[in-house]
PDB file of C-alpha atoms in Angstrom:
ATOM      1  CA  UNK A1289      31.634  30.713   9.569  1.00 53.00           C
ATOM      2  CA  UNK A1290      29.054  30.808   7.141  1.00 54.00           C
ATOM      3  CA  UNK A1291      29.988  28.774   4.169  1.00 58.00           C
ATOM      4  CA  UNK A1292      30.659  30.266   1.229  1.00 59.00           C
ATOM      5  CA  UNK A1293      28.116  29.110  -1.353  1.00 57.00           C
ATOM      6  CA  UNK A1294      28.781  25.657  -3.096  1.00 54.00           C
ATOM      7  CA  UNK A1295      29.878  26.431  -6.999  1.00 57.00           C
ATOM      8  CA  UNK A1296      27.197  25.804 -10.032  1.00 50.00           C
ATOM      9  CA  UNK A1297      28.618  23.586 -11.739  1.00 57.00           C
ATOM     10  CA  UNK A1298      28.298  20.863  -8.939  1.00 61.00           C
ATOM     11  CA  UNK A1299      27.124  20.128  -5.049  1.00 62.00           C
ATOM     12  CA  UNK A1300      29.412  18.307  -3.160  1.00 62.00           C
ATOM     13  CA  UNK A1301      28.691  16.454  -0.887  1.00 64.00           C
ATOM     14  CA  UNK A1302      29.738  15.674   2.915  1.00 66.00           C
ATOM     15  CA  UNK A1303      31.766  12.307   3.133  1.00 70.00           C
ATOM     16  CA  UNK A1304      29.654   9.952   5.785  1.00 69.00           C
ATOM     17  CA  UNK A1305      31.408   8.064   8.631  1.00 75.00           C
ATOM     18  CA  UNK A1306      31.671   4.986   8.234  1.00 76.00           C
ATOM     19  CA  UNK A1307      29.614   4.427  11.701  1.00 77.00           C
ATOM     20  CA  UNK A1308      26.676   6.110   9.589  1.00 73.00           C
ATOM     21  CA  UNK A1309      27.189   4.583   6.737  1.00 73.00           C
ATOM     22  CA  UNK A1310      27.390   1.056   8.004  1.00 75.00           C
ATOM     23  CA  UNK A1311      23.802   1.972   9.948  1.00 73.00           C
ATOM     24  CA  UNK A1312      22.458   3.071   6.604  1.00 70.00           C
ATOM     25  CA  UNK A1313      23.794  -0.144   5.095  1.00 73.00           C
ATOM     26  CA  UNK A1314      22.279  -2.158   7.590  1.00 74.00           C
ATOM     27  CA  UNK A1315      18.845  -0.434   7.389  1.00 70.00           C
ATOM     28  CA  UNK A1316      18.476  -1.117   3.919  1.00 68.00           C
ATOM     29  CA  UNK A1317      19.322  -4.748   4.194  1.00 71.00           C
ATOM     30  CA  UNK A1318      16.601  -5.789   6.403  1.00 70.00           C
ATOM     31  CA  UNK A1319      14.049  -3.924   4.229  1.00 70.00           C
ATOM     32  CA  UNK A1320      11.713  -6.220   2.612  1.00 69.00           C
ATOM     33  CA  UNK A1321      10.975  -6.697  -1.115  1.00 73.00           C
ATOM     34  CA  UNK A1322       7.367  -5.223  -1.387  1.00 73.00           C
ATOM     35  CA  UNK A1323       5.123  -5.913  -4.419  1.00 76.00           C
ATOM     36  CA  UNK A1324       1.490  -6.740  -5.195  1.00 76.00           C
ATOM     37  CA  UNK A1325       2.341 -10.526  -4.331  1.00 77.00           C
ATOM     38  CA  UNK A1326       4.527  -9.512  -1.272  1.00 73.00           C
ATOM     39  CA  UNK A1327       2.287  -6.440   0.456  1.00 71.00           C
ATOM     40  CA  UNK A1328       3.494  -5.110   4.111  1.00 67.00           C
ATOM     41  CA  UNK A1329       1.410  -6.255   6.562  1.00 62.00           C
ATOM     42  CA  UNK A1330       2.562  -4.669  10.076  1.00 60.00           C
ATOM     43  CA  UNK A1331       1.583  -1.544  11.906  1.00 57.00           C
ATOM     44  CA  UNK A1332       3.897  -0.182  13.744  1.00 57.00           C
ATOM     45  CA  UNK A1333       2.064   1.950  15.708  1.00 62.00           C
ATOM     46  CA  UNK A1334      -1.819   3.974  15.535  1.00 66.00           C
ATOM     47  CA  UNK A1335      -2.727   7.349  16.565  1.00 63.00           C
ATOM     48  CA  UNK A1336      -5.510   8.119  18.873  1.00 62.00           C
ATOM     49  CA  UNK A1337      -7.256  10.340  20.353  1.00 58.00           C
ATOM     50  CA  UNK A1338      -5.114  13.662  19.063  1.00 61.00           C
ATOM     51  CA  UNK A1339      -7.164  16.111  19.085  1.00 63.00           C
ATOM     52  CA  UNK A1340      -6.494  17.753  16.604  1.00 62.00           C
ATOM     53  CA  UNK A1341      -5.969  16.625  12.990  1.00 85.00           C
ATOM     54  CA  UNK A1342      -2.765  14.836  11.735  1.00 88.00           C
ATOM     55  CA  UNK A1343      -2.016  16.112   8.658  1.00 91.00           C
ATOM     56  CA  UNK A1344       0.832  13.903   7.634  1.00 90.00           C
ATOM     57  CA  UNK A1345       4.085  11.819   9.752  1.00 90.00           C
ATOM     58  CA  UNK A1346       7.505  10.778   9.669  1.00 92.00           C
ATOM     59  CA  UNK A1347       9.681   8.004  10.328  1.00 89.00           C
ATOM     60  CA  UNK A1348      13.057   7.796  11.121  1.00 88.00           C
ATOM     61  CA  UNK A1349      14.723   4.375   8.895  1.00 82.00           C
ATOM     62  CA  UNK A1350      14.810   2.294  11.616  1.00 78.00           C
ATOM     63  CA  UNK A1351      12.050   3.352  13.188  1.00 81.00           C
ATOM     64  CA  UNK A1352      13.259   4.742  16.441  1.00 85.00           C
ATOM     65  CA  UNK A1353      11.374   8.081  16.185  1.00 89.00           C
ATOM     66  CA  UNK A1354       8.534   8.906  15.211  1.00 89.00           C
ATOM     67  CA  UNK A1355       6.880  12.753  14.380  1.00 92.00           C
ATOM     68  CA  UNK A1356       3.063  13.301  13.488  1.00 91.00           C
ATOM     69  CA  UNK A1357       2.253  16.977  11.741  1.00 93.00           C
ATOM     70  CA  UNK A1358      -0.605  18.456  13.520  1.00 92.00           C
ATOM     71  CA  UNK A1359      -3.301  21.230  12.288  1.00 92.00           C
ATOM     72  CA  UNK A1360      -2.432  23.031  15.486  1.00 91.00           C
ATOM     73  CA  UNK A1361       0.875  24.040  13.746  1.00 92.00           C
ATOM     74  CA  UNK A1362       3.120  21.727  16.261  1.00 92.00           C
ATOM     75  CA  UNK A1363       5.159  17.910  15.695  1.00 93.00           C
ATOM     76  CA  UNK A1364       4.297  15.855  17.866  1.00 91.00           C
ATOM     77  CA  UNK A1365       7.765  13.432  19.111  1.00 90.00           C
ATOM     78  CA  UNK A1366       8.014   9.776  20.139  1.00 88.00           C
ATOM     79  CA  UNK A1367      10.927   8.062  21.176  1.00 85.00           C
ATOM     80  CA  UNK A1368      10.907   4.421  21.220  1.00 77.00           C
ATOM     81  CA  UNK A1369      14.064   3.740  23.119  1.00 75.00           C
ATOM     82  CA  UNK A1370      13.348   7.084  25.619  1.00 69.00           C
ATOM     83  CA  UNK A1371      10.228   4.464  26.081  1.00 59.00           C
ATOM     84  CA  UNK A1372      11.742   1.773  26.384  1.00 58.00           C
ATOM     85  CA  UNK A1373      14.171   3.490  29.052  1.00 58.00           C
ATOM     86  CA  UNK A1374      11.157   4.803  30.839  1.00 57.00           C
ATOM     87  CA  UNK A1375       9.057   1.363  30.935  1.00 55.00           C
ATOM     88  CA  UNK A1376      12.409  -0.234  32.505  1.00 54.00           C
ATOM     89  CA  UNK A1377      12.238   2.426  35.493  1.00 56.00           C
ATOM     90  CA  UNK A1378       9.305   2.114  35.901  1.00 55.00           C
ATOM     91  CA  UNK A1379       8.929  -1.688  36.068  1.00 51.00           C
ATOM     92  CA  UNK A1380       5.839  -1.510  33.941  1.00 50.00           C
ATOM     93  CA  UNK A1381       4.328  -4.673  33.479  1.00 51.00           C
ATOM     94  CA  UNK A1382       3.586  -4.254  29.838  1.00 49.00           C
ATOM     95  CA  UNK A1383       6.460  -3.435  28.624  1.00 45.00           C
ATOM     96  CA  UNK A1384       7.383  -5.992  26.412  1.00 44.00           C
ATOM     97  CA  UNK A1385       4.410  -4.589  24.305  1.00 43.00           C
ATOM     98  CA  UNK A1386       5.449  -2.401  21.353  1.00 42.00           C
ATOM     99  CA  UNK A1387       7.609   0.390  21.883  1.00 41.00           C
ATOM    100  CA  UNK A1388       4.669   2.705  21.430  1.00 42.00           C
ATOM    101  CA  UNK A1389       1.795   1.376  22.598  1.00 40.00           C
ATOM    102  CA  UNK A1390      -1.062   1.531  25.297  1.00 38.00           C
ATOM    103  CA  UNK A1391      -3.071  -0.692  26.345  1.00 36.00           C
ATOM    104  CA  UNK A1392      -4.713  -1.116  23.012  1.00 38.00           C
ATOM    105  CA  UNK A1393      -1.238  -0.757  21.308  1.00 39.00           C
ATOM    106  CA  UNK A1394      -2.605   2.831  20.024  1.00 42.00           C
ATOM    107  CA  UNK A1395      -0.403   6.199  20.861  1.00 44.00           C
ATOM    108  CA  UNK A1396      -2.220   9.055  22.369  1.00 45.00           C
ATOM    109  CA  UNK A1397      -1.107  12.236  20.109  1.00 44.00           C
ATOM    110  CA  UNK A1398      -2.131  14.457  23.474  1.00 43.00           C
ATOM    111  CA  UNK A1399      -2.548  12.266  26.360  1.00 40.00           C
ATOM    112  CA  UNK A1400      -5.955  13.582  27.451  1.00 42.00           C
ATOM    113  CA  UNK A1401      -8.012  11.125  26.011  1.00 40.00           C
ATOM    114  CA  UNK A1402      -5.851   8.176  26.513  1.00 40.00           C
ATOM    115  CA  UNK A1403      -4.528   6.132  29.253  1.00 41.00           C
ATOM    116  CA  UNK A1404      -3.543   7.777  32.038  1.00 37.00           C
ATOM    117  CA  UNK A1405      -1.731   5.331  33.623  1.00 36.00           C
ATOM    118  CA  UNK A1406       0.982   5.042  30.881  1.00 40.00           C
ATOM    119  CA  UNK A1407       3.329   7.766  29.361  1.00 39.00           C
ATOM    120  CA  UNK A1408       3.315   5.516  26.280  1.00 51.00           C
ATOM    121  CA  UNK A1409       0.476   7.497  25.522  1.00 53.00           C
ATOM    122  CA  UNK A1410       2.469  10.924  25.412  1.00 59.00           C
ATOM    123  CA  UNK A1411       4.459  12.271  23.018  1.00 62.00           C
ATOM    124  CA  UNK A1412       7.470  12.680  24.788  1.00 73.00           C
ATOM    125  CA  UNK A1413       8.272  16.461  23.228  1.00 86.00           C
ATOM    126  CA  UNK A1414       5.716  18.776  21.632  1.00 89.00           C
ATOM    127  CA  UNK A1415       8.030  20.728  18.761  1.00 92.00           C
ATOM    128  CA  UNK A1416       6.486  24.355  18.502  1.00 92.00           C
ATOM    129  CA  UNK A1417       7.703  27.651  16.433  1.00 92.00           C
ATOM    130  CA  UNK A1418       5.531  27.429  13.510  1.00 94.00           C
ATOM    131  CA  UNK A1419       2.622  29.647  12.538  1.00 92.00           C
ATOM    132  CA  UNK A1420       0.513  26.984  10.477  1.00 93.00           C
ATOM    133  CA  UNK A1421      -0.750  24.001  10.152  1.00 94.00           C
ATOM    134  CA  UNK A1422       2.581  21.079   9.901  1.00 95.00           C
ATOM    135  CA  UNK A1423       2.232  18.980   6.372  1.00 95.00           C
ATOM    136  CA  UNK A1424       5.140  17.180   6.465  1.00 95.00           C
ATOM    137  CA  UNK A1425       7.857  16.132   8.393  1.00 96.00           C
ATOM    138  CA  UNK A1426      11.228  14.237   8.151  1.00 95.00           C
ATOM    139  CA  UNK A1427      13.691  12.778  10.078  1.00 94.00           C
ATOM    140  CA  UNK A1428      17.664  12.156   9.423  1.00 92.00           C
ATOM    141  CA  UNK A1429      18.807   8.925   9.679  1.00 87.00           C
ATOM    142  CA  UNK A1430      20.989   9.190  12.457  1.00 87.00           C
ATOM    143  CA  UNK A1431      18.168  10.438  14.578  1.00 89.00           C
ATOM    144  CA  UNK A1432      19.866  13.869  15.009  1.00 89.00           C
ATOM    145  CA  UNK A1433      17.519  16.572  12.693  1.00 92.00           C
ATOM    146  CA  UNK A1434      13.687  16.833  12.446  1.00 94.00           C
ATOM    147  CA  UNK A1435      12.153  19.071   9.380  1.00 95.00           C
ATOM    148  CA  UNK A1436       9.069  19.728   9.157  1.00 96.00           C
ATOM    149  CA  UNK A1437       7.176  22.011   6.426  1.00 95.00           C
ATOM    150  CA  UNK A1438       4.665  23.899   7.259  1.00 95.00           C
ATOM    151  CA  UNK A1439       1.724  26.842   6.141  1.00 94.00           C
ATOM    152  CA  UNK A1440       3.280  29.476   6.981  1.00 93.00           C
ATOM    153  CA  UNK A1441       5.490  28.198   4.069  1.00 92.00           C
ATOM    154  CA  UNK A1442       8.851  27.899   6.140  1.00 93.00           C
ATOM    155  CA  UNK A1443      10.648  25.022   7.216  1.00 94.00           C
ATOM    156  CA  UNK A1444      12.205  24.261  10.931  1.00 93.00           C
ATOM    157  CA  UNK A1445      15.110  22.220  11.805  1.00 93.00           C
ATOM    158  CA  UNK A1446      14.853  21.212  15.256  1.00 93.00           C
ATOM    159  CA  UNK A1447      17.557  18.655  16.715  1.00 89.00           C
ATOM    160  CA  UNK A1448      15.762  15.909  18.511  1.00 82.00           C
ATOM    161  CA  UNK A1449      18.768  15.916  21.350  1.00 82.00           C
ATOM    162  CA  UNK A1450      17.773  19.300  23.375  1.00 82.00           C
ATOM    163  CA  UNK A1451      14.077  19.273  20.998  1.00 82.00           C
ATOM    164  CA  UNK A1452      14.833  23.118  20.250  1.00 86.00           C
ATOM    165  CA  UNK A1453      14.575  25.219  16.321  1.00 88.00           C
ATOM    166  CA  UNK A1454      18.030  25.517  15.371  1.00 88.00           C
ATOM    167  CA  UNK A1455      16.390  26.820  11.857  1.00 88.00           C
ATOM    168  CA  UNK A1456      14.049  28.544  10.232  1.00 90.00           C
ATOM    169  CA  UNK A1457      14.398  28.059   6.355  1.00 91.00           C
ATOM    170  CA  UNK A1458      11.913  30.570   4.500  1.00 91.00           C
ATOM    171  CA  UNK A1459      12.052  31.356   0.825  1.00 89.00           C
ATOM    172  CA  UNK A1460       8.677  29.779  -0.816  1.00 91.00           C
ATOM    173  CA  UNK A1461       6.135  31.957  -1.674  1.00 87.00           C
ATOM    174  CA  UNK A1462       3.261  29.818  -0.893  1.00 92.00           C
ATOM    175  CA  UNK A1463       2.292  26.793   1.689  1.00 94.00           C
ATOM    176  CA  UNK A1464       5.003  24.020   1.754  1.00 94.00           C
ATOM    177  CA  UNK A1465       3.913  20.360   0.901  1.00 95.00           C
ATOM    178  CA  UNK A1466       6.743  18.143   1.704  1.00 95.00           C
ATOM    179  CA  UNK A1467      10.320  17.804   2.641  1.00 96.00           C
ATOM    180  CA  UNK A1468      12.775  15.287   2.628  1.00 95.00           C
ATOM    181  CA  UNK A1469      16.494  15.079   4.069  1.00 93.00           C
ATOM    182  CA  UNK A1470      19.076  13.764   1.742  1.00 90.00           C
ATOM    183  CA  UNK A1471      20.599  10.372   2.803  1.00 85.00           C
ATOM    184  CA  UNK A1472      23.448  11.683   4.896  1.00 84.00           C
ATOM    185  CA  UNK A1473      21.481  14.399   6.728  1.00 87.00           C
ATOM    186  CA  UNK A1474      23.037  17.238   4.910  1.00 89.00           C
ATOM    187  CA  UNK A1475      20.665  18.447   2.687  1.00 92.00           C
ATOM    188  CA  UNK A1476      17.331  18.735   2.103  1.00 93.00           C
ATOM    189  CA  UNK A1477      14.983  19.385  -0.897  1.00 95.00           C
ATOM    190  CA  UNK A1478      11.737  21.362  -0.109  1.00 95.00           C
ATOM    191  CA  UNK A1479       8.427  20.692  -2.266  1.00 93.00           C
ATOM    192  CA  UNK A1480       4.922  23.691  -2.605  1.00 93.00           C
ATOM    193  CA  UNK A1481       2.019  25.177  -3.637  1.00 92.00           C
ATOM    194  CA  UNK A1482       4.481  27.828  -5.465  1.00 89.00           C
ATOM    195  CA  UNK A1483       5.187  25.476  -8.376  1.00 90.00           C
ATOM    196  CA  UNK A1484       9.197  24.707  -6.938  1.00 91.00           C
ATOM    197  CA  UNK A1485      11.356  22.702  -5.283  1.00 93.00           C
ATOM    198  CA  UNK A1486      14.321  24.144  -3.599  1.00 92.00           C
ATOM    199  CA  UNK A1487      17.516  22.809  -2.487  1.00 94.00           C
ATOM    200  CA  UNK A1488      19.104  23.529   1.098  1.00 92.00           C
ATOM    201  CA  UNK A1489      21.708  22.902   3.948  1.00 89.00           C
ATOM    202  CA  UNK A1490      21.982  22.821   7.194  1.00 87.00           C
ATOM    203  CA  UNK A1491      24.960  25.611   7.331  1.00 85.00           C
ATOM    204  CA  UNK A1492      22.545  27.729   4.823  1.00 85.00           C
ATOM    205  CA  UNK A1493      19.227  29.674   5.679  1.00 85.00           C
ATOM    206  CA  UNK A1494      18.497  30.165   2.548  1.00 86.00           C
ATOM    207  CA  UNK A1495      17.934  27.787  -0.905  1.00 90.00           C
ATOM    208  CA  UNK A1496      20.936  26.551  -2.331  1.00 89.00           C
ATOM    209  CA  UNK A1497      18.903  26.092  -5.496  1.00 89.00           C
ATOM    210  CA  UNK A1498      15.199  26.896  -6.752  1.00 89.00           C
ATOM    211  CA  UNK A1499      14.123  24.349  -9.357  1.00 90.00           C
ATOM    212  CA  UNK A1500      11.268  25.559 -11.200  1.00 88.00           C
ATOM    213  CA  UNK A1501       9.221  23.624 -14.283  1.00 83.00           C
ATOM    214  CA  UNK A1502       6.011  23.038 -12.585  1.00 84.00           C
ATOM    215  CA  UNK A1503       3.046  24.365 -13.423  1.00 76.00           C
ATOM    216  CA  UNK A1504       0.201  22.797 -11.107  1.00 68.00           C
TER     217      UNK A1504
END
């Protein structure tokens, strides 16, 4: 059943489970402080031989999922846990390397020119549905959902479990530049070339709020 619209006074936030809350707190506590005197120097992975332009990428908060936003209108997804399981099953002597690595610690987005001897160089899933280049993606803290923003003016919600489209959110009149999830993975915000930002939820196919005021 479709839930009624939130009141105009406030937008309720669903209560996070104790497990998710503990996971989020643990993730934030592990974050290092970054400033001019302590710059980050860690490279998780490198997209190589993609054969298509990569417009953007997203990494889940604890680093398990990596999504690449492609010019060919797809989102390419890697899962470190699945990768480690595959490596153990194949008894790969190189399994001690980074989860997303190949011979050189590189990640081949297409797999066509990457090292064919290692499945780690290929995306484990190609998420389709957009009719234009994908500019941004965002992954929920619990790794359940992936949201993508595209030139076609839509946001697509994918489930990381079955790797299929759950919703196609329409409302913007122009390309969407960015999308971001709320901490509990229920609401998401989008920013578009039409000069507006919009607030969405996973139980509605239309925006809950539209924020206007930008002139460029």
